Amino acid sequence: MLNPMITARSTPNIALIKYWGNRHDAYRLPAADSCSITLDTPSVEVTVEHSPVFKLQSFLPDGTEKVLKEKDTARIEEHLRLTKEFLAKRNLPDAIPESVSIVIRSAIPPAIGIASSAAVFSALATAYSALASVNRALPLSDRDATIIARLGSGSAARSIFGGFVALKNKKDHEENKDIDSAYAEQIAPANHWALHDIIIVPTMEEKKVGSTEGHHLAQTSPMFQKRIEAITVLRQQECIDAILKKDFEALQQVTEEDCWDMHNVMQTQTPPLQYLNDETYRITEEIEDLRAQQHLPVLYTMDAGPTVHLFCEEEALDAIRAYAHAQKNCTIFEAKVGQGAIIKE
Ligand code: DP6
């Protein structure tokens, strides 16, 4: 078996229709479809090679080595096991080595409310796919890479592609809980629509309850089932149509509706999860006012944290940048639409 050293690079993505809740926890099969924009920055690089024993090292943006928690290492080991289970289903049982050494180099500042797991697992999946393709003449498809990424972090499936991406359940998903019954697909490439993400981070504190734990309890919310139906019947398609037509107003309405709906589910599950803080509520209200007064093409969305993502078109960029930089005690980042995961030559 050939065992080259492979490095892949990837970036986070921000969901417009959010993934919250699973229909199968261990395989991270989402209860509903979702869709997102892949960002062009900040990036993560993951290097994988054969090793007689499993090894994992992770480096922070300043180059210092991160002290890994036992649960982080266990998650990556479990992901390797699941990747092998998936490859065995593809009749490629030993396409990747028994054990590997993994080095993660992240340029994502810790705890800024941009999930690094999406970038890490999409880069890792890209590296595993390349490794499997080197070992077997039959290359894995991009869709296979999205499935491998999903096994580590549901939202990571979407960062395999650049641009605008959907995470989809197979049509027969109500009966089908197979490991490969959800995958990501590109809706439109990065150059389809020049959107900007101005990111306002009110606190750099690390969140107490991660998304993985939160997903497991989503179904305890009395609002969960209704949200899944709304996405399945209407919202996901409305979002895809708005992207394809570059209809900003439609995109804004469906994105904000789904964002609040997800946070309502989070806040009513048992135990409740409150990821937003006073700053989040203040900023979103002010953006609504600004939009009404100046007719700016800007929308907001928040994931599992108080960080506000302000997506806007070029014409609103100066005003939104000025607004963001006027926020006291907040850290500001900027990103554009990115290209997704790649192998570094
Ligand atoms: C709120 O399970 O992908 O960001 O546990 O960090 O891997 P990690 O997250 P994941 O859940 C993401 C939840 C979300 C919404 C979304 O990105 O769709």
Tab-separated table of C-alpha atoms and ligand atoms in Angstrom:
chain	number	residue	atom	x	y	z
A	1	MET	CA	0.000	0.000	0.000
A	2	LEU	CA	1.281	3.455	-0.896
A	3	ASN	CA	1.276	5.852	1.998
A	4	PRO	CA	2.052	9.362	0.900
A	5	MET	CA	1.735	12.393	3.122
A	6	ILE	CA	-1.308	14.402	2.061
A	7	THR	CA	-2.265	17.930	3.107
A	8	ALA	CA	-5.720	19.388	2.518
A	9	ARG	CA	-6.951	22.882	3.241
A	10	SER	CA	-10.492	24.014	3.978
A	11	THR	CA	-12.586	26.824	5.442
A	12	PRO	CA	-15.772	27.150	7.523
A	13	ASN	CA	-19.235	27.637	6.076
A	14	ILE	CA	-22.176	29.569	7.511
A	15	ALA	CA	-25.637	28.071	7.258
A	16	LEU	CA	-28.624	30.022	5.915
A	17	ILE	CA	-31.013	27.133	6.564
A	18	LYS	CA	-29.541	25.626	9.716
A	19	TYR	CA	-28.869	22.015	10.571
A	20	TRP	CA	-30.158	21.364	14.096
A	21	GLY	CA	-31.087	17.865	15.256
A	22	ASN	CA	-30.328	14.413	13.920
A	23	ARG	CA	-32.339	11.454	12.696
A	24	HIS	CA	-29.320	9.267	13.626
A	25	ASP	CA	-26.784	10.606	16.108
A	26	ALA	CA	-23.742	8.362	15.581
A	27	TYR	CA	-23.787	8.835	11.787
A	28	ARG	CA	-24.720	12.521	12.125
A	29	LEU	CA	-27.623	12.098	9.740
A	30	PRO	CA	-29.506	15.404	9.857
A	31	ALA	CA	-33.225	15.497	10.600
A	32	ALA	CA	-33.693	18.028	7.754
A	33	ASP	CA	-31.794	19.476	4.794
A	34	SER	CA	-29.729	22.647	5.235
A	35	CYS	CA	-27.838	25.097	3.054
A	36	SER	CA	-24.884	27.410	3.463
A	37	ILE	CA	-22.237	29.721	2.076
A	38	THR	CA	-18.638	28.533	2.166
A	39	LEU	CA	-16.292	31.282	3.388
A	40	ASP	CA	-12.886	32.045	1.822
A	41	THR	CA	-11.194	32.569	5.187
A	42	PRO	CA	-9.968	31.677	7.859
A	43	SER	CA	-8.510	28.339	6.805
A	44	VAL	CA	-7.371	25.088	8.374
A	45	GLU	CA	-4.746	22.696	6.996
A	46	VAL	CA	-4.753	19.012	7.853
A	47	THR	CA	-1.870	16.650	7.033
A	48	VAL	CA	-2.438	12.895	7.120
A	49	GLU	CA	0.016	10.012	6.736
A	50	HIS	CA	0.357	6.414	7.785
A	51	SER	CA	1.572	5.759	11.307
A	52	PRO	CA	1.907	2.501	13.292
A	53	VAL	CA	-0.168	4.087	16.069
A	54	PHE	CA	-2.838	6.813	15.970
A	55	LYS	CA	-1.304	10.260	16.541
A	56	LEU	CA	-2.921	13.686	16.609
A	57	GLN	CA	-1.369	17.120	16.960
A	58	SER	CA	-3.090	20.472	16.607
A	59	PHE	CA	-1.485	23.916	16.247
A	60	LEU	CA	-3.097	27.275	16.975
A	61	PRO	CA	-2.877	30.331	14.675
A	62	ASP	CA	0.201	31.595	16.596
A	63	GLY	CA	1.977	28.279	15.976
A	64	THR	CA	1.777	27.009	19.559
A	65	GLU	CA	0.605	23.462	20.084
A	66	LYS	CA	-2.936	23.131	21.390
A	67	VAL	CA	-3.449	20.950	24.439
A	68	LEU	CA	-6.102	18.570	23.174
A	69	LYS	CA	-8.960	17.475	25.366
A	70	GLU	CA	-9.561	13.737	25.551
A	71	LYS	CA	-12.969	14.184	23.908
A	72	ASP	CA	-11.434	16.015	20.898
A	73	THR	CA	-8.979	13.165	20.276
A	74	ALA	CA	-11.741	10.572	20.789
A	75	ARG	CA	-13.921	12.404	18.216
A	76	ILE	CA	-11.185	12.251	15.548
A	77	GLU	CA	-10.455	8.572	16.324
A	78	GLU	CA	-14.153	7.730	16.093
A	79	HIS	CA	-14.292	9.634	12.791
A	80	LEU	CA	-11.466	7.426	11.433
A	81	ARG	CA	-13.420	4.335	12.487
A	82	LEU	CA	-16.598	5.614	10.800
A	83	THR	CA	-14.653	6.572	7.654
A	84	LYS	CA	-13.417	2.959	7.447
A	85	GLU	CA	-16.959	1.688	7.948
A	86	PHE	CA	-18.098	3.867	5.043
A	87	LEU	CA	-15.175	2.777	2.833
A	88	ALA	CA	-15.945	-0.866	3.603
A	89	LYS	CA	-19.488	-0.224	2.360
A	90	ARG	CA	-17.921	1.152	-0.842
A	91	ASN	CA	-15.924	-2.121	-1.123
A	92	LEU	CA	-12.712	-0.309	-0.206
A	93	PRO	CA	-12.126	-1.844	3.241
A	94	ASP	CA	-8.405	-1.058	3.484
A	95	ALA	CA	-8.141	1.985	1.234
A	96	ILE	CA	-6.753	4.036	4.101
A	97	PRO	CA	-4.116	2.777	6.533
A	98	GLU	CA	-5.040	0.994	9.756
A	99	SER	CA	-3.666	3.909	11.743
A	100	VAL	CA	-2.718	7.465	10.825
A	101	SER	CA	-0.878	10.484	12.078
A	102	ILE	CA	-2.855	13.724	11.764
A	103	VAL	CA	-1.520	17.258	12.097
A	104	ILE	CA	-4.027	20.138	12.193
A	105	ARG	CA	-2.843	23.708	11.620
A	106	SER	CA	-5.628	26.184	12.210
A	107	ALA	CA	-5.705	29.852	11.299
A	108	ILE	CA	-9.108	30.189	13.006
A	109	PRO	CA	-8.851	32.162	16.227
A	110	PRO	CA	-10.253	29.938	18.990
A	111	ALA	CA	-13.782	30.620	20.235
A	112	ILE	CA	-14.740	33.334	17.757
A	113	GLY	CA	-18.031	31.660	17.032
A	114	ILE	CA	-16.973	30.330	13.655
A	115	ALA	CA	-17.104	26.557	13.882
A	116	SER	CA	-13.607	25.260	13.250
A	117	SER	CA	-14.974	21.705	13.175
A	118	ALA	CA	-16.500	22.273	9.717
A	119	ALA	CA	-13.112	23.330	8.328
A	120	VAL	CA	-11.193	20.592	10.189
A	121	PHE	CA	-13.439	17.677	9.176
A	122	SER	CA	-13.856	18.825	5.562
A	123	ALA	CA	-10.055	19.098	5.239
A	124	LEU	CA	-9.585	15.723	6.941
A	125	ALA	CA	-12.218	14.095	4.691
A	126	THR	CA	-10.518	15.556	1.602
A	127	ALA	CA	-7.171	14.152	2.780
A	128	TYR	CA	-8.689	10.705	3.521
A	129	SER	CA	-10.409	10.658	0.107
A	130	ALA	CA	-7.148	11.510	-1.629
A	131	LEU	CA	-5.356	8.806	0.355
A	132	ALA	CA	-8.018	6.253	-0.580
A	133	SER	CA	-7.816	7.297	-4.225
A	134	VAL	CA	-4.008	6.927	-4.276
A	135	ASN	CA	-4.308	3.422	-2.868
A	136	ARG	CA	-7.092	2.363	-5.217
A	137	ALA	CA	-7.276	3.227	-8.891
A	138	LEU	CA	-10.917	4.115	-8.332
A	139	PRO	CA	-11.084	7.667	-7.037
A	140	LEU	CA	-13.726	8.609	-4.526
A	141	SER	CA	-16.229	11.204	-5.664
A	142	ASP	CA	-16.747	14.643	-4.130
A	143	ARG	CA	-20.053	13.295	-2.827
A	144	ASP	CA	-18.153	10.528	-0.999
A	145	ALA	CA	-15.895	13.188	0.532
A	146	THR	CA	-18.969	15.061	1.791
A	147	ILE	CA	-20.215	11.873	3.470
A	148	ILE	CA	-16.830	11.310	5.149
A	149	ALA	CA	-16.811	14.946	6.325
A	150	ARG	CA	-20.372	14.608	7.671
A	151	LEU	CA	-19.297	11.652	9.820
A	152	GLY	CA	-17.070	14.038	11.808
A	153	SER	CA	-19.272	17.140	11.859
A	154	GLY	CA	-22.598	17.432	10.068
A	155	SER	CA	-21.984	20.950	8.800
A	156	ALA	CA	-18.486	19.961	7.535
A	157	ALA	CA	-20.105	18.120	4.612
A	158	ARG	CA	-21.002	21.532	3.151
A	159	SER	CA	-17.412	22.886	3.248
A	160	ILE	CA	-16.236	20.269	0.728
A	161	PHE	CA	-17.668	22.533	-1.968
A	162	GLY	CA	-17.160	26.218	-2.560
A	163	GLY	CA	-19.923	28.723	-3.111
A	164	PHE	CA	-23.479	27.897	-2.109
A	165	VAL	CA	-24.058	24.379	-0.856
A	166	ALA	CA	-26.931	22.141	0.286
A	167	LEU	CA	-26.752	19.225	2.720
A	168	LYS	CA	-29.447	16.806	1.608
A	169	ASN	CA	-31.106	13.680	2.856
A	170	LYS	CA	-31.775	10.959	0.295
A	171	LYS	CA	-35.420	10.810	-0.785
A	172	ASP	CA	-36.137	7.561	1.107
A	173	HIS	CA	-34.528	8.897	4.298
A	174	GLU	CA	-37.547	8.200	6.513
A	175	GLU	CA	-36.790	4.462	6.333
A	176	ASN	CA	-33.141	4.716	5.301
A	177	LYS	CA	-30.633	5.294	8.119
A	178	ASP	CA	-27.647	4.123	6.060
A	179	ILE	CA	-24.278	5.750	6.664
A	180	ASP	CA	-24.418	7.336	3.183
A	181	SER	CA	-28.043	8.520	3.256
A	182	ALA	CA	-27.153	12.251	3.517
A	183	TYR	CA	-24.601	14.150	1.466
A	184	ALA	CA	-23.774	17.675	0.269
A	185	GLU	CA	-24.203	19.140	-3.198
A	186	GLN	CA	-23.167	22.478	-4.693
A	187	ILE	CA	-26.055	24.832	-5.525
A	188	ALA	CA	-23.890	27.467	-7.242
A	189	PRO	CA	-20.130	28.157	-7.409
A	190	ALA	CA	-18.337	30.906	-5.483
A	191	ASN	CA	-18.363	33.383	-8.375
A	192	HIS	CA	-22.167	33.136	-8.720
A	193	TRP	CA	-22.859	35.950	-6.228
A	194	ALA	CA	-20.314	38.340	-4.681
A	195	LEU	CA	-21.579	38.369	-1.077
A	196	HIS	CA	-19.548	39.552	1.906
A	197	ASP	CA	-19.739	38.267	5.475
A	198	ILE	CA	-18.989	40.915	8.103
A	199	ILE	CA	-18.658	39.012	11.351
A	200	ILE	CA	-19.278	40.711	14.695
A	201	VAL	CA	-17.981	38.753	17.690
A	202	PRO	CA	-19.315	40.145	20.975
A	203	THR	CA	-17.426	37.678	23.168
A	204	MET	CA	-14.370	35.477	22.692
A	205	GLU	CA	-15.504	33.107	25.467
A	206	GLU	CA	-15.721	29.463	24.468
A	207	LYS	CA	-19.291	28.096	24.427
A	208	LYS	CA	-20.228	25.733	27.238
A	209	VAL	CA	-22.386	23.274	25.289
A	210	GLY	CA	-21.138	22.240	21.850
A	211	SER	CA	-23.404	21.637	18.857
A	212	THR	CA	-22.860	17.859	18.940
A	213	GLU	CA	-24.402	17.626	22.433
A	214	GLY	CA	-27.126	20.123	21.514
A	215	HIS	CA	-28.256	18.153	18.430
A	216	HIS	CA	-28.936	15.076	20.594
A	217	LEU	CA	-31.581	16.936	22.595
A	218	ALA	CA	-33.165	19.012	19.822
A	219	GLN	CA	-36.121	16.625	19.609
A	220	THR	CA	-37.115	17.452	23.200
A	221	SER	CA	-38.276	20.887	21.991
A	222	PRO	CA	-42.024	21.098	21.285
A	223	MET	CA	-41.080	23.293	18.308
A	224	PHE	CA	-38.686	20.792	16.723
A	225	GLN	CA	-41.062	18.812	14.502
A	226	LYS	CA	-42.767	21.908	13.126
A	227	ARG	CA	-39.435	23.392	12.112
A	228	ILE	CA	-38.345	20.193	10.343
A	229	GLU	CA	-41.609	20.217	8.392
A	230	ALA	CA	-41.260	23.916	7.483
A	231	ILE	CA	-37.765	23.281	6.097
A	232	THR	CA	-38.774	20.130	4.262
A	233	VAL	CA	-41.948	21.500	2.725
A	234	LEU	CA	-40.836	25.047	1.947
A	235	ARG	CA	-37.811	26.773	3.389
A	236	GLN	CA	-34.919	24.793	1.919
A	237	GLN	CA	-36.317	25.192	-1.601
A	238	GLU	CA	-37.099	28.904	-1.036
A	239	CYS	CA	-33.498	29.421	0.000
A	240	ILE	CA	-32.116	27.536	-3.015
A	241	ASP	CA	-34.409	29.511	-5.370
A	242	ALA	CA	-33.347	32.830	-3.807
A	243	ILE	CA	-29.685	31.896	-4.292
A	244	LEU	CA	-30.190	30.798	-7.902
A	245	LYS	CA	-32.137	33.996	-8.717
A	246	LYS	CA	-29.803	36.177	-6.610
A	247	ASP	CA	-32.930	37.542	-4.950
A	248	PHE	CA	-31.446	39.176	-1.836
A	249	GLU	CA	-34.740	40.111	-0.221
A	250	ALA	CA	-36.080	36.570	-0.481
A	251	LEU	CA	-32.792	35.217	0.868
A	252	GLN	CA	-32.890	37.644	3.790
A	253	GLN	CA	-36.448	36.692	4.746
A	254	VAL	CA	-35.968	32.944	4.666
A	255	THR	CA	-32.541	33.058	6.357
A	256	GLU	CA	-33.644	35.220	9.275
A	257	GLU	CA	-36.875	33.260	9.700
A	258	ASP	CA	-34.956	29.997	9.943
A	259	CYS	CA	-32.280	31.466	12.227
A	260	TRP	CA	-34.865	32.572	14.825
A	261	ASP	CA	-36.727	29.307	14.407
A	262	MET	CA	-33.551	27.323	15.206
A	263	HIS	CA	-32.810	29.482	18.260
A	264	ASN	CA	-36.408	29.026	19.442
A	265	VAL	CA	-35.913	25.257	19.209
A	266	MET	CA	-32.611	25.516	21.103
A	267	GLN	CA	-34.181	27.669	23.827
A	268	THR	CA	-37.126	25.311	24.321
A	269	GLN	CA	-35.257	22.009	24.345
A	270	THR	CA	-34.502	20.230	27.650
A	271	PRO	CA	-32.241	21.491	29.093
A	272	PRO	CA	-32.615	24.805	27.215
A	273	LEU	CA	-29.702	26.236	25.259
A	274	GLN	CA	-29.308	30.000	25.108
A	275	TYR	CA	-26.459	30.796	22.724
A	276	LEU	CA	-27.435	34.427	22.082
A	277	ASN	CA	-26.718	37.332	24.426
A	278	ASP	CA	-27.923	40.936	24.849
A	279	GLU	CA	-25.407	42.137	22.282
A	280	THR	CA	-26.800	39.744	19.663
A	281	TYR	CA	-30.333	41.037	20.200
A	282	ARG	CA	-29.186	44.672	20.130
A	283	ILE	CA	-27.175	44.204	16.910
A	284	THR	CA	-29.929	42.344	15.042
A	285	GLU	CA	-32.467	45.015	16.001
A	286	GLU	CA	-30.150	47.801	14.864
A	287	ILE	CA	-29.523	46.021	11.567
A	288	GLU	CA	-33.280	45.762	11.009
A	289	ASP	CA	-33.570	49.536	11.602
A	290	LEU	CA	-30.604	50.336	9.362
A	291	ARG	CA	-32.065	48.164	6.616
A	292	ALA	CA	-35.456	49.829	6.876
A	293	GLN	CA	-33.974	53.346	6.821
A	294	GLN	CA	-31.362	52.888	4.103
A	295	HIS	CA	-32.775	49.947	2.075
A	296	LEU	CA	-29.514	48.073	2.399
A	297	PRO	CA	-29.114	44.511	1.072
A	298	VAL	CA	-27.921	43.002	4.355
A	299	LEU	CA	-29.080	39.965	6.332
A	300	TYR	CA	-28.068	38.544	9.699
A	301	THR	CA	-27.659	35.001	10.950
A	302	MET	CA	-26.275	33.371	14.114
A	303	ASP	CA	-25.077	29.804	14.736
A	304	ALA	CA	-24.490	28.188	18.132
A	305	GLY	CA	-23.091	31.340	19.714
A	306	PRO	CA	-23.699	35.109	20.055
A	307	THR	CA	-21.589	35.960	16.951
A	308	VAL	CA	-23.582	37.816	14.285
A	309	HIS	CA	-22.847	37.171	10.603
A	310	LEU	CA	-23.899	40.074	8.401
A	311	PHE	CA	-24.058	38.965	4.780
A	312	CYS	CA	-24.358	41.831	2.338
A	313	GLU	CA	-24.028	42.738	-1.298
A	314	GLU	CA	-21.262	45.046	-2.519
A	315	GLU	CA	-23.446	48.178	-2.404
A	316	ALA	CA	-24.034	47.783	1.357
A	317	LEU	CA	-20.446	46.885	2.229
A	318	ASP	CA	-19.165	50.326	3.299
A	319	ALA	CA	-22.177	51.012	5.517
A	320	ILE	CA	-22.074	47.555	7.146
A	321	ARG	CA	-18.309	47.732	7.686
A	322	ALA	CA	-18.697	51.138	9.311
A	323	TYR	CA	-21.506	49.829	11.520
A	324	ALA	CA	-19.460	46.774	12.573
A	325	HIS	CA	-16.332	48.754	13.427
A	326	ALA	CA	-18.380	51.164	15.540
A	327	GLN	CA	-19.333	48.315	17.947
A	328	LYS	CA	-17.515	48.650	21.264
A	329	ASN	CA	-15.793	45.599	22.774
A	330	CYS	CA	-16.489	43.481	19.698
A	331	THR	CA	-14.008	41.759	17.401
A	332	ILE	CA	-14.673	42.094	13.671
A	333	PHE	CA	-13.735	39.631	10.923
A	334	GLU	CA	-14.453	39.742	7.210
A	335	ALA	CA	-14.863	36.983	4.657
A	336	LYS	CA	-16.105	36.490	1.111
A	337	VAL	CA	-17.540	33.448	-0.637
A	338	GLY	CA	-14.836	30.759	-0.841
A	339	GLN	CA	-13.791	27.779	-2.968
A	340	GLY	CA	-14.145	24.924	-0.448
A	341	ALA	CA	-11.742	22.123	0.431
A	342	ILE	CA	-8.660	21.454	-1.725
A	343	ILE	CA	-5.576	19.261	-1.736
A	344	LYS	CA	-2.418	21.308	-1.257
A	345	GLU	CA	0.137	20.371	-3.905
B	1	DP6	C1	-25.850	25.719	14.527
B	1	DP6	O1	-22.724	19.346	14.328
B	1	DP6	O2	-21.912	20.615	12.339
B	1	DP6	O3	-23.881	25.662	13.204
B	1	DP6	O4	-20.595	20.107	16.625
B	1	DP6	O5	-19.335	22.071	15.739
B	1	DP6	O6	-19.378	19.902	14.504
B	1	DP6	P1	-20.084	20.837	15.415
B	1	DP6	O7	-21.330	21.396	14.602
B	1	DP6	P2	-22.367	20.658	13.718
B	1	DP6	O8	-23.636	21.627	13.882
B	1	DP6	C2	-23.714	22.876	13.313
B	1	DP6	C3	-24.893	23.594	13.871
B	1	DP6	C4	-25.104	24.998	13.417
B	1	DP6	C5	-25.974	25.099	12.169
B	1	DP6	C6	-25.337	24.722	10.850
B	1	DP6	O9	-24.120	24.969	10.651
B	1	DP6	O10	-26.068	24.233	9.981
